[in-house]
């Protein structure tokens, strides 16, 4: 087995397992939602197939596509010829074009997640950014969670909105208006963590607003929180 085949097999197993985290944390229902991962060193990604239930998902059902969302079963590797791997007879997620656009335009991103988690999607339905009123948000998001524009599924319009919303933000999460949250990370696991934390702070800030107006955190303090958590905490 080639190094590329081994890498794809490993990513398929990891991404399959990470989908179980979406159900574990109640971020998805039925077959909605998806996790993808970039194949390091190659213009390829691994993503959930469309319409497959989480209980039925297996590593070999994950679809390998290029960074334009087209399923591929082999790649030319220098002078080594073409390396092949098995792709299932399934279509990739309907959100594949959005994931692919993010990978093409954000080279440091190694994982993308989309959910319709209840509280984050409720904020998206209002087209309202989640304000940074929790130290947890300062740590994880470095400021508010921004809102991206309304866009229809079917091409890379959603991906364009994600990239535009996040290019000047510390946040690994964006709320696409009237749609739901998308999150990014250095790898798929980091993107899943961001999705879990996005839903948690969306719920907490919503509850806080039922009790009164949340107290803002000074931007300088947010910067300090973010720097410590990202560069010191747990190191």
PDB file of C-alpha atoms in Angstrom:
ATOM      1  CA  UNK A   1       0.000   0.000   0.000  1.00  0.00           C
ATOM      2  CA  UNK A   2       1.362   3.436  -0.948  1.00  0.00           C
ATOM      3  CA  UNK A   3       1.808   6.294   1.524  1.00  0.00           C
ATOM      4  CA  UNK A   4      -1.131   8.093  -0.098  1.00  0.00           C
ATOM      5  CA  UNK A   5      -3.373   5.049   0.198  1.00  0.00           C
ATOM      6  CA  UNK A   6      -2.392   4.686   3.845  1.00  0.00           C
ATOM      7  CA  UNK A   7      -3.098   8.373   4.463  1.00  0.00           C
ATOM      8  CA  UNK A   8      -6.554   8.127   2.880  1.00  0.00           C
ATOM      9  CA  UNK A   9      -7.371   4.949   4.808  1.00  0.00           C
ATOM     10  CA  UNK A  10      -6.352   6.616   8.076  1.00  0.00           C
ATOM     11  CA  UNK A  11      -8.354   9.762   7.312  1.00  0.00           C
ATOM     12  CA  UNK A  12     -11.427   7.739   6.375  1.00  0.00           C
ATOM     13  CA  UNK A  13     -11.283   5.965   9.731  1.00  0.00           C
ATOM     14  CA  UNK A  14     -10.742   9.222  11.645  1.00  0.00           C
ATOM     15  CA  UNK A  15     -13.474  11.156   9.840  1.00  0.00           C
ATOM     16  CA  UNK A  16     -15.914   8.255  10.226  1.00  0.00           C
ATOM     17  CA  UNK A  17     -15.263   8.151  13.978  1.00  0.00           C
ATOM     18  CA  UNK A  18     -15.615  11.931  14.287  1.00  0.00           C
ATOM     19  CA  UNK A  19     -19.129  11.802  12.843  1.00  0.00           C
ATOM     20  CA  UNK A  20     -20.086   9.874  15.976  1.00  0.00           C
ATOM     21  CA  UNK A  21     -19.044  12.917  18.019  1.00  0.00           C
ATOM     22  CA  UNK A  22     -21.678  14.990  16.202  1.00  0.00           C
ATOM     23  CA  UNK A  23     -24.413  12.602  17.346  1.00  0.00           C
ATOM     24  CA  UNK A  24     -22.845  12.230  20.805  1.00  0.00           C
ATOM     25  CA  UNK A  25     -23.136  15.989  21.398  1.00  0.00           C
ATOM     26  CA  UNK A  26     -26.570  16.279  19.761  1.00  0.00           C
ATOM     27  CA  UNK A  27     -25.398  18.513  16.924  1.00  0.00           C
ATOM     28  CA  UNK A  28     -27.164  16.657  14.080  1.00  0.00           C
ATOM     29  CA  UNK A  29     -30.396  14.829  13.292  1.00  0.00           C
ATOM     30  CA  UNK A  30     -31.165  12.117  10.735  1.00  0.00           C
ATOM     31  CA  UNK A  31     -28.499  12.339   7.975  1.00  0.00           C
ATOM     32  CA  UNK A  32     -27.863  16.099   8.198  1.00  0.00           C
ATOM     33  CA  UNK A  33     -24.378  17.438   8.890  1.00  0.00           C
ATOM     34  CA  UNK A  34     -20.941  16.381   7.727  1.00  0.00           C
ATOM     35  CA  UNK A  35     -17.239  16.279   8.527  1.00  0.00           C
ATOM     36  CA  UNK A  36     -14.440  16.490   5.973  1.00  0.00           C
ATOM     37  CA  UNK A  37     -10.648  16.384   6.091  1.00  0.00           C
ATOM     38  CA  UNK A  38      -7.939  17.541   3.705  1.00  0.00           C
ATOM     39  CA  UNK A  39      -5.512  14.848   2.554  1.00  0.00           C
ATOM     40  CA  UNK A  40      -2.141  16.324   3.600  1.00  0.00           C
ATOM     41  CA  UNK A  41       0.169  17.103   0.701  1.00  0.00           C
ATOM     42  CA  UNK A  42      -2.448  16.457  -1.974  1.00  0.00           C
ATOM     43  CA  UNK A  43      -5.326  18.364  -3.559  1.00  0.00           C
ATOM     44  CA  UNK A  44      -7.784  15.849  -2.154  1.00  0.00           C
ATOM     45  CA  UNK A  45     -10.343  15.661   0.638  1.00  0.00           C
ATOM     46  CA  UNK A  46     -12.399  12.981   2.391  1.00  0.00           C
ATOM     47  CA  UNK A  47     -16.062  13.681   3.153  1.00  0.00           C
ATOM     48  CA  UNK A  48     -19.266  11.985   4.282  1.00  0.00           C
ATOM     49  CA  UNK A  49     -21.479  10.534   1.535  1.00  0.00           C
ATOM     50  CA  UNK A  50     -24.887  12.102   0.999  1.00  0.00           C
ATOM     51  CA  UNK A  51     -27.925  10.556   2.657  1.00  0.00           C
ATOM     52  CA  UNK A  52     -26.130   7.856   4.675  1.00  0.00           C
ATOM     53  CA  UNK A  53     -27.276   7.561   8.292  1.00  0.00           C
ATOM     54  CA  UNK A  54     -24.719   7.938  11.050  1.00  0.00           C
ATOM     55  CA  UNK A  55     -25.406   4.419  12.323  1.00  0.00           C
ATOM     56  CA  UNK A  56     -24.600   2.986   8.888  1.00  0.00           C
ATOM     57  CA  UNK A  57     -21.490   5.050   8.232  1.00  0.00           C
ATOM     58  CA  UNK A  58     -18.278   3.047   7.726  1.00  0.00           C
ATOM     59  CA  UNK A  59     -14.787   4.245   6.756  1.00  0.00           C
ATOM     60  CA  UNK A  60     -14.940   2.730   3.274  1.00  0.00           C
ATOM     61  CA  UNK A  61     -18.108   4.745   2.553  1.00  0.00           C
ATOM     62  CA  UNK A  62     -16.294   8.070   2.926  1.00  0.00           C
ATOM     63  CA  UNK A  63     -15.876   9.697  -0.493  1.00  0.00           C
ATOM     64  CA  UNK A  64     -12.544  11.010  -1.761  1.00  0.00           C
ATOM     65  CA  UNK A  65     -12.863  14.086  -3.985  1.00  0.00           C
ATOM     66  CA  UNK A  66     -10.574  16.680  -5.483  1.00  0.00           C
ATOM     67  CA  UNK A  67     -10.675  20.244  -4.180  1.00  0.00           C
ATOM     68  CA  UNK A  68     -13.491  21.079  -6.574  1.00  0.00           C
ATOM     69  CA  UNK A  69     -15.726  18.379  -5.092  1.00  0.00           C
ATOM     70  CA  UNK A  70     -15.380  15.846  -7.913  1.00  0.00           C
ATOM     71  CA  UNK A  71     -15.034  12.222  -6.721  1.00  0.00           C
ATOM     72  CA  UNK A  72     -11.722  10.687  -7.767  1.00  0.00           C
ATOM     73  CA  UNK A  73     -10.391   7.135  -7.478  1.00  0.00           C
ATOM     74  CA  UNK A  74      -6.749   7.755  -8.312  1.00  0.00           C
ATOM     75  CA  UNK A  75      -4.056  10.416  -8.498  1.00  0.00           C
ATOM     76  CA  UNK A  76      -0.846  10.756 -10.469  1.00  0.00           C
ATOM     77  CA  UNK A  77       2.062  10.823  -8.036  1.00  0.00           C
ATOM     78  CA  UNK A  78       5.156  12.128  -9.797  1.00  0.00           C
ATOM     79  CA  UNK A  79       7.082   9.411 -11.592  1.00  0.00           C
ATOM     80  CA  UNK A  80       5.372   6.723  -9.537  1.00  0.00           C
ATOM     81  CA  UNK A  81       2.387   6.525 -11.864  1.00  0.00           C
ATOM     82  CA  UNK A  82      -1.224   6.520 -10.709  1.00  0.00           C
ATOM     83  CA  UNK A  83      -2.173   5.448  -7.192  1.00  0.00           C
ATOM     84  CA  UNK A  84      -5.716   4.076  -6.868  1.00  0.00           C
ATOM     85  CA  UNK A  85      -8.086   3.657  -3.928  1.00  0.00           C
ATOM     86  CA  UNK A  86     -11.678   2.490  -3.816  1.00  0.00           C
ATOM     87  CA  UNK A  87     -14.438   5.080  -3.901  1.00  0.00           C
ATOM     88  CA  UNK A  88     -17.950   3.913  -2.998  1.00  0.00           C
ATOM     89  CA  UNK A  89     -20.827   4.198  -5.521  1.00  0.00           C
ATOM     90  CA  UNK A  90     -22.201   7.091  -3.481  1.00  0.00           C
ATOM     91  CA  UNK A  91     -22.438  10.844  -4.013  1.00  0.00           C
ATOM     92  CA  UNK A  92     -20.460  13.075  -1.670  1.00  0.00           C
ATOM     93  CA  UNK A  93     -22.329  15.371   0.724  1.00  0.00           C
ATOM     94  CA  UNK A  94     -24.462  18.109  -0.777  1.00  0.00           C
ATOM     95  CA  UNK A  95     -22.146  20.541   1.062  1.00  0.00           C
ATOM     96  CA  UNK A  96     -19.021  19.251  -0.695  1.00  0.00           C
ATOM     97  CA  UNK A  97     -18.617  22.333  -2.911  1.00  0.00           C
ATOM     98  CA  UNK A  98     -18.549  24.566   0.189  1.00  0.00           C
ATOM     99  CA  UNK A  99     -15.929  22.411   1.922  1.00  0.00           C
ATOM    100  CA  UNK A 100     -13.826  22.268  -1.247  1.00  0.00           C
ATOM    101  CA  UNK A 101     -13.889  26.056  -1.690  1.00  0.00           C
ATOM    102  CA  UNK A 102     -12.668  26.509   1.888  1.00  0.00           C
ATOM    103  CA  UNK A 103      -9.743  24.133   1.318  1.00  0.00           C
ATOM    104  CA  UNK A 104      -8.796  25.857  -1.948  1.00  0.00           C
ATOM    105  CA  UNK A 105      -8.774  29.305  -0.361  1.00  0.00           C
ATOM    106  CA  UNK A 106      -7.646  28.619   3.220  1.00  0.00           C
ATOM    107  CA  UNK A 107      -4.504  26.476   2.924  1.00  0.00           C
ATOM    108  CA  UNK A 108      -4.014  26.161   6.695  1.00  0.00           C
ATOM    109  CA  UNK A 109      -7.430  24.522   7.143  1.00  0.00           C
ATOM    110  CA  UNK A 110      -7.302  20.737   7.455  1.00  0.00           C
ATOM    111  CA  UNK A 111     -10.886  20.025   8.536  1.00  0.00           C
ATOM    112  CA  UNK A 112     -14.365  21.439   7.964  1.00  0.00           C
ATOM    113  CA  UNK A 113     -17.623  20.622   9.777  1.00  0.00           C
ATOM    114  CA  UNK A 114     -21.224  21.591   9.108  1.00  0.00           C
ATOM    115  CA  UNK A 115     -24.149  21.005  11.466  1.00  0.00           C
ATOM    116  CA  UNK A 116     -27.634  22.327  12.042  1.00  0.00           C
ATOM    117  CA  UNK A 117     -27.202  22.360  15.820  1.00  0.00           C
ATOM    118  CA  UNK A 118     -30.244  23.936  17.455  1.00  0.00           C
ATOM    119  CA  UNK A 119     -28.991  27.045  19.246  1.00  0.00           C
ATOM    120  CA  UNK A 120     -26.301  28.035  16.750  1.00  0.00           C
ATOM    121  CA  UNK A 121     -28.802  27.619  13.920  1.00  0.00           C
ATOM    122  CA  UNK A 122     -31.315  29.762  15.819  1.00  0.00           C
ATOM    123  CA  UNK A 123     -28.760  32.587  15.874  1.00  0.00           C
ATOM    124  CA  UNK A 124     -28.148  31.990  12.157  1.00  0.00           C
ATOM    125  CA  UNK A 125     -31.888  32.234  11.492  1.00  0.00           C
ATOM    126  CA  UNK A 126     -31.806  35.735  13.016  1.00  0.00           C
ATOM    127  CA  UNK A 127     -28.689  36.639  11.056  1.00  0.00           C
ATOM    128  CA  UNK A 128     -27.071  37.688  14.316  1.00  0.00           C
ATOM    129  CA  UNK A 129     -23.462  37.232  15.413  1.00  0.00           C
ATOM    130  CA  UNK A 130     -22.939  35.683  18.836  1.00  0.00           C
ATOM    131  CA  UNK A 131     -21.302  38.386  20.994  1.00  0.00           C
ATOM    132  CA  UNK A 132     -18.165  37.551  22.945  1.00  0.00           C
ATOM    133  CA  UNK A 133     -19.532  37.754  26.484  1.00  0.00           C
ATOM    134  CA  UNK A 134     -17.930  34.611  27.941  1.00  0.00           C
ATOM    135  CA  UNK A 135     -14.293  33.916  28.784  1.00  0.00           C
ATOM    136  CA  UNK A 136     -14.787  30.572  27.021  1.00  0.00           C
ATOM    137  CA  UNK A 137     -15.553  32.505  23.847  1.00  0.00           C
ATOM    138  CA  UNK A 138     -12.469  34.637  24.307  1.00  0.00           C
ATOM    139  CA  UNK A 139     -10.406  31.465  24.670  1.00  0.00           C
ATOM    140  CA  UNK A 140     -11.872  29.498  21.782  1.00  0.00           C
ATOM    141  CA  UNK A 141     -13.082  32.119  19.316  1.00  0.00           C
ATOM    142  CA  UNK A 142     -11.066  35.249  20.091  1.00  0.00           C
ATOM    143  CA  UNK A 143     -14.143  37.430  19.672  1.00  0.00           C
ATOM    144  CA  UNK A 144     -17.707  37.128  18.394  1.00  0.00           C
ATOM    145  CA  UNK A 145     -18.827  34.283  16.144  1.00  0.00           C
ATOM    146  CA  UNK A 146     -19.580  36.060  12.852  1.00  0.00           C
ATOM    147  CA  UNK A 147     -22.485  35.672  10.443  1.00  0.00           C
ATOM    148  CA  UNK A 148     -21.977  34.802   6.791  1.00  0.00           C
ATOM    149  CA  UNK A 149     -24.373  35.776   3.985  1.00  0.00           C
ATOM    150  CA  UNK A 150     -27.406  33.859   2.800  1.00  0.00           C
ATOM    151  CA  UNK A 151     -26.432  31.425   0.039  1.00  0.00           C
ATOM    152  CA  UNK A 152     -28.087  28.468  -1.663  1.00  0.00           C
ATOM    153  CA  UNK A 153     -26.673  24.942  -1.723  1.00  0.00           C
ATOM    154  CA  UNK A 154     -25.548  23.690  -5.121  1.00  0.00           C
ATOM    155  CA  UNK A 155     -22.336  25.537  -5.934  1.00  0.00           C
ATOM    156  CA  UNK A 156     -19.500  27.106  -3.966  1.00  0.00           C
ATOM    157  CA  UNK A 157     -21.484  30.204  -2.891  1.00  0.00           C
ATOM    158  CA  UNK A 158     -21.623  28.965   0.701  1.00  0.00           C
ATOM    159  CA  UNK A 159     -17.870  28.370   0.678  1.00  0.00           C
ATOM    160  CA  UNK A 160     -17.299  31.894  -0.588  1.00  0.00           C
ATOM    161  CA  UNK A 161     -19.400  33.250   2.291  1.00  0.00           C
ATOM    162  CA  UNK A 162     -17.481  31.184   4.846  1.00  0.00           C
ATOM    163  CA  UNK A 163     -14.100  32.388   3.617  1.00  0.00           C
ATOM    164  CA  UNK A 164     -15.216  36.017   3.426  1.00  0.00           C
ATOM    165  CA  UNK A 165     -16.681  35.939   6.960  1.00  0.00           C
ATOM    166  CA  UNK A 166     -13.633  34.302   8.533  1.00  0.00           C
ATOM    167  CA  UNK A 167     -10.779  36.040   6.711  1.00  0.00           C
ATOM    168  CA  UNK A 168     -10.593  38.870   9.274  1.00  0.00           C
ATOM    169  CA  UNK A 169     -11.776  36.867  12.287  1.00  0.00           C
ATOM    170  CA  UNK A 170     -10.089  34.710  14.915  1.00  0.00           C
ATOM    171  CA  UNK A 171     -13.210  32.554  15.043  1.00  0.00           C
ATOM    172  CA  UNK A 172     -13.084  28.987  13.700  1.00  0.00           C
ATOM    173  CA  UNK A 173     -16.891  29.135  13.391  1.00  0.00           C
ATOM    174  CA  UNK A 174     -19.288  31.085  11.208  1.00  0.00           C
ATOM    175  CA  UNK A 175     -23.088  31.163  11.232  1.00  0.00           C
ATOM    176  CA  UNK A 176     -24.320  31.092   7.646  1.00  0.00           C
ATOM    177  CA  UNK A 177     -27.514  33.165   7.597  1.00  0.00           C
ATOM    178  CA  UNK A 178     -30.745  31.116   7.589  1.00  0.00           C
ATOM    179  CA  UNK A 179     -28.661  27.940   7.340  1.00  0.00           C
ATOM    180  CA  UNK A 180     -26.424  27.018  10.251  1.00  0.00           C
ATOM    181  CA  UNK A 181     -22.860  26.811  11.557  1.00  0.00           C
ATOM    182  CA  UNK A 182     -19.731  25.814   9.652  1.00  0.00           C
ATOM    183  CA  UNK A 183     -16.467  25.336  11.535  1.00  0.00           C
ATOM    184  CA  UNK A 184     -12.846  24.928  10.503  1.00  0.00           C
ATOM    185  CA  UNK A 185      -9.693  23.612  12.146  1.00  0.00           C
ATOM    186  CA  UNK A 186      -6.111  22.556  11.562  1.00  0.00           C
ATOM    187  CA  UNK A 187      -7.552  19.061  11.233  1.00  0.00           C
ATOM    188  CA  UNK A 188     -10.986  17.452  11.316  1.00  0.00           C
ATOM    189  CA  UNK A 189     -10.887  16.868  15.078  1.00  0.00           C
ATOM    190  CA  UNK A 190     -10.231  20.558  15.746  1.00  0.00           C
ATOM    191  CA  UNK A 191     -13.134  21.494  13.479  1.00  0.00           C
ATOM    192  CA  UNK A 192     -15.432  19.107  15.380  1.00  0.00           C
ATOM    193  CA  UNK A 193     -14.322  20.635  18.692  1.00  0.00           C
ATOM    194  CA  UNK A 194     -15.156  24.088  17.301  1.00  0.00           C
ATOM    195  CA  UNK A 195     -18.637  22.844  16.322  1.00  0.00           C
ATOM    196  CA  UNK A 196     -19.236  21.490  19.837  1.00  0.00           C
ATOM    197  CA  UNK A 197     -18.042  24.713  21.469  1.00  0.00           C
ATOM    198  CA  UNK A 198     -20.023  26.878  19.035  1.00  0.00           C
ATOM    199  CA  UNK A 199     -23.259  25.176  20.052  1.00  0.00           C
ATOM    200  CA  UNK A 200     -22.377  25.412  23.753  1.00  0.00           C
ATOM    201  CA  UNK A 201     -21.764  29.159  23.698  1.00  0.00           C
ATOM    202  CA  UNK A 202     -24.779  29.760  21.432  1.00  0.00           C
ATOM    203  CA  UNK A 203     -26.974  28.059  24.030  1.00  0.00           C
ATOM    204  CA  UNK A 204     -25.399  29.801  27.021  1.00  0.00           C
ATOM    205  CA  UNK A 205     -25.536  33.298  25.526  1.00  0.00           C
ATOM    206  CA  UNK A 206     -29.146  32.730  24.450  1.00  0.00           C
ATOM    207  CA  UNK A 207     -30.110  31.744  28.009  1.00  0.00           C
ATOM    208  CA  UNK A 208     -28.219  34.729  29.383  1.00  0.00           C
ATOM    209  CA  UNK A 209     -30.222  37.078  27.172  1.00  0.00           C
ATOM    210  CA  UNK A 210     -33.460  35.675  28.568  1.00  0.00           C
ATOM    211  CA  UNK A 211     -32.317  36.892  31.991  1.00  0.00           C
ATOM    212  CA  UNK A 212     -31.058  40.305  30.872  1.00  0.00           C
ATOM    213  CA  UNK A 213     -28.384  41.913  28.756  1.00  0.00           C
ATOM    214  CA  UNK A 214     -25.056  40.015  28.885  1.00  0.00           C
ATOM    215  CA  UNK A 215     -22.089  42.039  30.089  1.00  0.00           C
ATOM    216  CA  UNK A 216     -19.513  42.732  27.370  1.00  0.00           C
ATOM    217  CA  UNK A 217     -15.835  41.837  27.795  1.00  0.00           C
ATOM    218  CA  UNK A 218     -13.255  44.504  27.019  1.00  0.00           C
ATOM    219  CA  UNK A 219     -11.586  43.729  23.648  1.00  0.00           C
ATOM    220  CA  UNK A 220      -8.129  43.928  25.240  1.00  0.00           C
ATOM    221  CA  UNK A 221      -9.141  41.256  27.738  1.00  0.00           C
ATOM    222  CA  UNK A 222     -10.525  39.103  24.918  1.00  0.00           C
ATOM    223  CA  UNK A 223      -7.165  39.377  23.169  1.00  0.00           C
ATOM    224  CA  UNK A 224      -5.358  38.352  26.339  1.00  0.00           C
ATOM    225  CA  UNK A 225      -7.674  35.369  26.874  1.00  0.00           C
ATOM    226  CA  UNK A 226      -7.247  34.214  23.294  1.00  0.00           C
ATOM    227  CA  UNK A 227      -3.467  34.549  23.300  1.00  0.00           C
ATOM    228  CA  UNK A 228      -3.095  32.636  26.565  1.00  0.00           C
ATOM    229  CA  UNK A 229      -5.439  29.814  25.554  1.00  0.00           C
ATOM    230  CA  UNK A 230      -4.008  29.390  22.068  1.00  0.00           C
ATOM    231  CA  UNK A 231      -0.323  29.762  22.924  1.00  0.00           C
ATOM    232  CA  UNK A 232       0.162  28.858  26.606  1.00  0.00           C
ATOM    233  CA  UNK A 233      -2.726  26.770  27.982  1.00  0.00           C
ATOM    234  CA  UNK A 234      -2.059  23.029  27.910  1.00  0.00           C
ATOM    235  CA  UNK A 235       1.386  23.423  26.357  1.00  0.00           C
TER     236      UNK A 235
END
